[in-house]
Amino acid sequence: MFELITNESATTQPKLMVFGVGGCGCNTIHQLSQVNLPTSVELVSVNTDAQSMAATHSHFSIQIGPQTTKGLGAGAKPDVGCAAAIESAETLKQQMQNADIIFITAGLGGGTGTGALPQVAKFARELAKPVIAVVTLPFGFEGHHRAMNAKAGLNELLSCANAVIVLPNDKLAEVLGAKVTLLNAFNESNKILQDVLLGLANTISQAGLINIDLNDFISVISRQGRAAMGVSQLTQNEDLTTTVKRAMQNPLLDDVDLSQAQAAIVSVVAKDTIELSQYNQIGATVHQQLPSDALVIIGLTVDPNLTTELEVMVIATGITNQPLEDESIPQIDDKYINVHDFLGRPSPIQGLKPESNPELKPEPKLPPEPIQHHYDVNDLQIPTYWRQHRQASH
């Protein structure tokens, strides 16, 4: 259950707090600090690397794990990033106290972002704050190790945050083209979060013709799972349906099945010339993409000074996805737990090696049986010969 705004706080603007965790997260915070964000948005940089964090512009800075990392970073080890966040739990929770909505962002695959981000999400949930995560996955060329770290971190994050938006870095080159500069590619990735922050802050802090308030937003975000977010502007001579679909299907996001979404919030900002048929068309297009029983909340704000004819922001949540497989965890058969025992196992026919008998066909491989560990961990430190001799004496 989330905290609902009270009558005393209803006259104030809801506060959005953005936590950038780790190197990539702090880079995003730094870029957001260059944008003219509403005063209701506060930026918080969180890192284990004191030197890197000092170069980040934000409203607040939190160096986590001063005893764990000595300010020198997590060394690409997620368990160190996790320990650093736990060490600084009270500081992080104290910072979150005054937030109405919490965004967290990081690049997965390294140490601080991968290990600390799920902990930051847990702290927010403990305080009954709705939390939305926006994360990137590493490039393919960064290697198997970082990819496995990212998958494990994402799986844990999905169990902690209310909504998780995933941006694979490999899609940057695919969508933007191989010739795009690295800086511009990352700027486009960060722009998704920037646009949603601007749109959301304006939506829930301004009285619209058809209003969306903080509690409407909380009702949508309470559906846990993957999420899709996007902002789209109606260009000249463009079909309105295309505009709405573009907001719902951003090509830079990880592929998600919108037909599995449980809820969506749609914010429309338009000039005072908007037609009733256009408003109905927006709602119909969103409903066509979602299940028939999905909760859809549509708001409308009239802005005569809007530079385009119409702007649509869509947040679809509760998209169910199977957890990513973590291939980094090997399957260990306890029968082969000791290499000496393995080498000493008898051949399929006692005393006869398979290669010495041409008529002997190898047995077909069967699916592995479920693993049932029954060894004593303490025995692993005892040489095989001595362990077997001790068992025989019993």
JSON list of N, CA, C and O in Angstrom, two decimals, residues 32-64:
[
{"chain": "A", "resi": 32, "resn": "LEU", "atom": "N", "xyz": [20.64, 15.51, -16.82]},
{"chain": "A", "resi": 32, "resn": "LEU", "atom": "CA", "xyz": [19.35, 16.08, -16.43]},
{"chain": "A", "resi": 32, "resn": "LEU", "atom": "C", "xyz": [19.51, 17.43, -15.75]},
{"chain": "A", "resi": 32, "resn": "LEU", "atom": "O", "xyz": [18.64, 18.29, -15.83]},
{"chain": "A", "resi": 33, "resn": "SER", "atom": "N", "xyz": [20.66, 17.61, -15.08]},
{"chain": "A", "resi": 33, "resn": "SER", "atom": "CA", "xyz": [20.88, 18.88, -14.39]},
{"chain": "A", "resi": 33, "resn": "SER", "atom": "C", "xyz": [21.07, 20.04, -15.36]},
{"chain": "A", "resi": 33, "resn": "SER", "atom": "O", "xyz": [20.95, 21.20, -14.98]},
{"chain": "A", "resi": 34, "resn": "GLN", "atom": "N", "xyz": [21.36, 19.72, -16.63]},
{"chain": "A", "resi": 34, "resn": "GLN", "atom": "CA", "xyz": [21.53, 20.76, -17.64]},
{"chain": "A", "resi": 34, "resn": "GLN", "atom": "C", "xyz": [20.21, 21.19, -18.27]},
{"chain": "A", "resi": 34, "resn": "GLN", "atom": "O", "xyz": [20.17, 22.12, -19.07]},
{"chain": "A", "resi": 35, "resn": "VAL", "atom": "N", "xyz": [19.12, 20.47, -17.89]},
{"chain": "A", "resi": 35, "resn": "VAL", "atom": "CA", "xyz": [17.80, 20.74, -18.48]},
{"chain": "A", "resi": 35, "resn": "VAL", "atom": "C", "xyz": [16.99, 21.58, -17.49]},
{"chain": "A", "resi": 35, "resn": "VAL", "atom": "O", "xyz": [17.15, 21.46, -16.27]},
{"chain": "A", "resi": 36, "resn": "ASN", "atom": "N", "xyz": [16.12, 22.40, -18.02]},
{"chain": "A", "resi": 36, "resn": "ASN", "atom": "CA", "xyz": [15.27, 23.24, -17.18]},
{"chain": "A", "resi": 36, "resn": "ASN", "atom": "C", "xyz": [14.10, 22.41, -16.64]},
{"chain": "A", "resi": 36, "resn": "ASN", "atom": "O", "xyz": [12.97, 22.48, -17.13]},
{"chain": "A", "resi": 37, "resn": "LEU", "atom": "N", "xyz": [14.37, 21.60, -15.62]},
{"chain": "A", "resi": 37, "resn": "LEU", "atom": "CA", "xyz": [13.34, 20.75, -15.03]},
{"chain": "A", "resi": 37, "resn": "LEU", "atom": "C", "xyz": [12.47, 21.57, -14.07]},
{"chain": "A", "resi": 37, "resn": "LEU", "atom": "O", "xyz": [12.90, 22.58, -13.52]},
{"chain": "A", "resi": 38, "resn": "PRO", "atom": "N", "xyz": [11.24, 21.12, -13.83]},
{"chain": "A", "resi": 38, "resn": "PRO", "atom": "CA", "xyz": [10.39, 21.80, -12.85]},
{"chain": "A", "resi": 38, "resn": "PRO", "atom": "C", "xyz": [11.01, 21.76, -11.45]},
{"chain": "A", "resi": 38, "resn": "PRO", "atom": "O", "xyz": [11.81, 20.86, -11.14]},
{"chain": "A", "resi": 39, "resn": "THR", "atom": "N", "xyz": [10.65, 22.69, -10.62]},
{"chain": "A", "resi": 39, "resn": "THR", "atom": "CA", "xyz": [11.20, 22.74, -9.27]},
{"chain": "A", "resi": 39, "resn": "THR", "atom": "C", "xyz": [10.75, 21.56, -8.42]},
{"chain": "A", "resi": 39, "resn": "THR", "atom": "O", "xyz": [11.34, 21.30, -7.37]},
{"chain": "A", "resi": 40, "resn": "SER", "atom": "N", "xyz": [9.74, 20.84, -8.87]},
{"chain": "A", "resi": 40, "resn": "SER", "atom": "CA", "xyz": [9.26, 19.68, -8.12]},
{"chain": "A", "resi": 40, "resn": "SER", "atom": "C", "xyz": [10.13, 18.44, -8.33]},
{"chain": "A", "resi": 40, "resn": "SER", "atom": "O", "xyz": [9.91, 17.41, -7.70]},
{"chain": "A", "resi": 41, "resn": "VAL", "atom": "N", "xyz": [11.13, 18.54, -9.22]},
{"chain": "A", "resi": 41, "resn": "VAL", "atom": "CA", "xyz": [12.03, 17.42, -9.49]},
{"chain": "A", "resi": 41, "resn": "VAL", "atom": "C", "xyz": [13.36, 17.65, -8.80]},
{"chain": "A", "resi": 41, "resn": "VAL", "atom": "O", "xyz": [13.99, 18.70, -8.99]},
{"chain": "A", "resi": 42, "resn": "GLU", "atom": "N", "xyz": [13.79, 16.70, -7.98]},
{"chain": "A", "resi": 42, "resn": "GLU", "atom": "CA", "xyz": [15.08, 16.77, -7.29]},
{"chain": "A", "resi": 42, "resn": "GLU", "atom": "C", "xyz": [15.98, 15.65, -7.79]},
{"chain": "A", "resi": 42, "resn": "GLU", "atom": "O", "xyz": [15.54, 14.50, -7.93]},
{"chain": "A", "resi": 43, "resn": "LEU", "atom": "N", "xyz": [17.24, 15.98, -8.04]},
{"chain": "A", "resi": 43, "resn": "LEU", "atom": "CA", "xyz": [18.22, 15.03, -8.57]},
{"chain": "A", "resi": 43, "resn": "LEU", "atom": "C", "xyz": [19.20, 14.63, -7.47]},
{"chain": "A", "resi": 43, "resn": "LEU", "atom": "O", "xyz": [19.75, 15.49, -6.78]},
{"chain": "A", "resi": 44, "resn": "VAL", "atom": "N", "xyz": [19.42, 13.32, -7.35]},
{"chain": "A", "resi": 44, "resn": "VAL", "atom": "CA", "xyz": [20.31, 12.80, -6.31]},
{"chain": "A", "resi": 44, "resn": "VAL", "atom": "C", "xyz": [21.32, 11.87, -6.96]},
{"chain": "A", "resi": 44, "resn": "VAL", "atom": "O", "xyz": [20.95, 10.88, -7.61]},
{"chain": "A", "resi": 45, "resn": "SER", "atom": "N", "xyz": [22.60, 12.16, -6.82]},
{"chain": "A", "resi": 45, "resn": "SER", "atom": "CA", "xyz": [23.65, 11.28, -7.33]},
{"chain": "A", "resi": 45, "resn": "SER", "atom": "C", "xyz": [24.12, 10.35, -6.22]},
{"chain": "A", "resi": 45, "resn": "SER", "atom": "O", "xyz": [24.36, 10.79, -5.09]},
{"chain": "A", "resi": 46, "resn": "VAL", "atom": "N", "xyz": [24.25, 9.06, -6.56]},
{"chain": "A", "resi": 46, "resn": "VAL", "atom": "CA", "xyz": [24.63, 8.03, -5.59]},
{"chain": "A", "resi": 46, "resn": "VAL", "atom": "C", "xyz": [25.76, 7.21, -6.19]},
{"chain": "A", "resi": 46, "resn": "VAL", "atom": "O", "xyz": [25.61, 6.64, -7.29]},
{"chain": "A", "resi": 47, "resn": "ASN", "atom": "N", "xyz": [26.89, 7.13, -5.50]},
{"chain": "A", "resi": 47, "resn": "ASN", "atom": "CA", "xyz": [28.02, 6.38, -6.06]},
{"chain": "A", "resi": 47, "resn": "ASN", "atom": "C", "xyz": [28.96, 5.93, -4.96]},
{"chain": "A", "resi": 47, "resn": "ASN", "atom": "O", "xyz": [28.97, 6.49, -3.85]},
{"chain": "A", "resi": 48, "resn": "THR", "atom": "N", "xyz": [29.75, 4.90, -5.28]},
{"chain": "A", "resi": 48, "resn": "THR", "atom": "CA", "xyz": [30.82, 4.48, -4.37]},
{"chain": "A", "resi": 48, "resn": "THR", "atom": "C", "xyz": [32.13, 5.16, -4.72]},
{"chain": "A", "resi": 48, "resn": "THR", "atom": "O", "xyz": [33.06, 5.15, -3.92]},
{"chain": "A", "resi": 49, "resn": "ASP", "atom": "N", "xyz": [32.21, 5.72, -5.91]},
{"chain": "A", "resi": 49, "resn": "ASP", "atom": "CA", "xyz": [33.43, 6.38, -6.39]},
{"chain": "A", "resi": 49, "resn": "ASP", "atom": "C", "xyz": [33.35, 7.87, -6.06]},
{"chain": "A", "resi": 49, "resn": "ASP", "atom": "O", "xyz": [32.64, 8.63, -6.73]},
{"chain": "A", "resi": 50, "resn": "ALA", "atom": "N", "xyz": [34.07, 8.29, -5.04]},
{"chain": "A", "resi": 50, "resn": "ALA", "atom": "CA", "xyz": [33.99, 9.68, -4.58]},
{"chain": "A", "resi": 50, "resn": "ALA", "atom": "C", "xyz": [34.49, 10.66, -5.65]},
{"chain": "A", "resi": 50, "resn": "ALA", "atom": "O", "xyz": [33.92, 11.74, -5.83]},
{"chain": "A", "resi": 51, "resn": "GLN", "atom": "N", "xyz": [35.54, 10.30, -6.36]},
{"chain": "A", "resi": 51, "resn": "GLN", "atom": "CA", "xyz": [36.11, 11.20, -7.36]},
{"chain": "A", "resi": 51, "resn": "GLN", "atom": "C", "xyz": [35.13, 11.42, -8.51]},
{"chain": "A", "resi": 51, "resn": "GLN", "atom": "O", "xyz": [34.93, 12.54, -8.98]},
{"chain": "A", "resi": 52, "resn": "SER", "atom": "N", "xyz": [34.49, 10.34, -8.98]},
{"chain": "A", "resi": 52, "resn": "SER", "atom": "CA", "xyz": [33.53, 10.44, -10.07]},
{"chain": "A", "resi": 52, "resn": "SER", "atom": "C", "xyz": [32.31, 11.24, -9.65]},
{"chain": "A", "resi": 52, "resn": "SER", "atom": "O", "xyz": [31.79, 12.06, -10.41]},
{"chain": "A", "resi": 53, "resn": "MET", "atom": "N", "xyz": [31.85, 11.04, -8.43]},
{"chain": "A", "resi": 53, "resn": "MET", "atom": "CA", "xyz": [30.66, 11.73, -7.95]},
{"chain": "A", "resi": 53, "resn": "MET", "atom": "C", "xyz": [30.90, 13.22, -7.79]},
{"chain": "A", "resi": 53, "resn": "MET", "atom": "O", "xyz": [29.99, 14.04, -7.97]},
{"chain": "A", "resi": 54, "resn": "ALA", "atom": "N", "xyz": [32.13, 13.60, -7.49]},
{"chain": "A", "resi": 54, "resn": "ALA", "atom": "CA", "xyz": [32.45, 15.02, -7.31]},
{"chain": "A", "resi": 54, "resn": "ALA", "atom": "C", "xyz": [32.27, 15.80, -8.60]},
{"chain": "A", "resi": 54, "resn": "ALA", "atom": "O", "xyz": [32.04, 17.02, -8.58]},
{"chain": "A", "resi": 55, "resn": "ALA", "atom": "N", "xyz": [32.33, 15.12, -9.75]},
{"chain": "A", "resi": 55, "resn": "ALA", "atom": "CA", "xyz": [32.19, 15.79, -11.04]},
{"chain": "A", "resi": 55, "resn": "ALA", "atom": "C", "xyz": [30.74, 15.82, -11.53]},
{"chain": "A", "resi": 55, "resn": "ALA", "atom": "O", "xyz": [30.47, 16.28, -12.63]},
{"chain": "A", "resi": 56, "resn": "THR", "atom": "N", "xyz": [29.81, 15.31, -10.71]},
{"chain": "A", "resi": 56, "resn": "THR", "atom": "CA", "xyz": [28.40, 15.25, -11.09]},
{"chain": "A", "resi": 56, "resn": "THR", "atom": "C", "xyz": [27.63, 16.40, -10.47]},
{"chain": "A", "resi": 56, "resn": "THR", "atom": "O", "xyz": [27.72, 16.64, -9.26]},
{"chain": "A", "resi": 57, "resn": "HIS", "atom": "N", "xyz": [26.87, 17.11, -11.28]},
{"chain": "A", "resi": 57, "resn": "HIS", "atom": "CA", "xyz": [26.02, 18.20, -10.77]},
{"chain": "A", "resi": 57, "resn": "HIS", "atom": "C", "xyz": [24.66, 17.63, -10.39]},
{"chain": "A", "resi": 57, "resn": "HIS", "atom": "O", "xyz": [23.99, 16.99, -11.20]},
{"chain": "A", "resi": 58, "resn": "SER", "atom": "N", "xyz": [24.23, 17.84, -9.17]},
{"chain": "A", "resi": 58, "resn": "SER", "atom": "CA", "xyz": [22.94, 17.36, -8.69]},
{"chain": "A", "resi": 58, "resn": "SER", "atom": "C", "xyz": [22.54, 18.18, -7.47]},
{"chain": "A", "resi": 58, "resn": "SER", "atom": "O", "xyz": [23.36, 18.91, -6.90]},
{"chain": "A", "resi": 59, "resn": "HIS", "atom": "N", "xyz": [21.28, 18.04, -7.06]},
{"chain": "A", "resi": 59, "resn": "HIS", "atom": "CA", "xyz": [20.83, 18.74, -5.87]},
{"chain": "A", "resi": 59, "resn": "HIS", "atom": "C", "xyz": [21.44, 18.15, -4.61]},
{"chain": "A", "resi": 59, "resn": "HIS", "atom": "O", "xyz": [21.78, 18.86, -3.66]},
{"chain": "A", "resi": 60, "resn": "PHE", "atom": "N", "xyz": [21.59, 16.81, -4.61]},
{"chain": "A", "resi": 60, "resn": "PHE", "atom": "CA", "xyz": [22.15, 16.12, -3.44]},
{"chain": "A", "resi": 60, "resn": "PHE", "atom": "C", "xyz": [23.09, 15.02, -3.93]},
{"chain": "A", "resi": 60, "resn": "PHE", "atom": "O", "xyz": [22.89, 14.45, -5.01]},
{"chain": "A", "resi": 61, "resn": "SER", "atom": "N", "xyz": [24.11, 14.74, -3.13]},
{"chain": "A", "resi": 61, "resn": "SER", "atom": "CA", "xyz": [25.06, 13.67, -3.43]},
{"chain": "A", "resi": 61, "resn": "SER", "atom": "C", "xyz": [25.19, 12.76, -2.22]},
{"chain": "A", "resi": 61, "resn": "SER", "atom": "O", "xyz": [25.28, 13.23, -1.09]},
{"chain": "A", "resi": 62, "resn": "ILE", "atom": "N", "xyz": [25.21, 11.45, -2.49]},
{"chain": "A", "resi": 62, "resn": "ILE", "atom": "CA", "xyz": [25.36, 10.48, -1.40]},
{"chain": "A", "resi": 62, "resn": "ILE", "atom": "C", "xyz": [26.46, 9.49, -1.79]},
{"chain": "A", "resi": 62, "resn": "ILE", "atom": "O", "xyz": [26.32, 8.75, -2.78]},
{"chain": "A", "resi": 63, "resn": "GLN", "atom": "N", "xyz": [27.55, 9.52, -1.03]},
{"chain": "A", "resi": 63, "resn": "GLN", "atom": "CA", "xyz": [28.60, 8.52, -1.23]},
{"chain": "A", "resi": 63, "resn": "GLN", "atom": "C", "xyz": [28.26, 7.32, -0.37]},
{"chain": "A", "resi": 63, "resn": "GLN", "atom": "O", "xyz": [28.29, 7.39, 0.86]},
{"chain": "A", "resi": 64, "resn": "ILE", "atom": "N", "xyz": [27.92, 6.21, -1.00]},
{"chain": "A", "resi": 64, "resn": "ILE", "atom": "CA", "xyz": [27.51, 5.02, -0.24]},
{"chain": "A", "resi": 64, "resn": "ILE", "atom": "C", "xyz": [28.72, 4.13, 0.04]},
{"chain": "A", "resi": 64, "resn": "ILE", "atom": "O", "xyz": [29.68, 4.10, -0.71]}
]
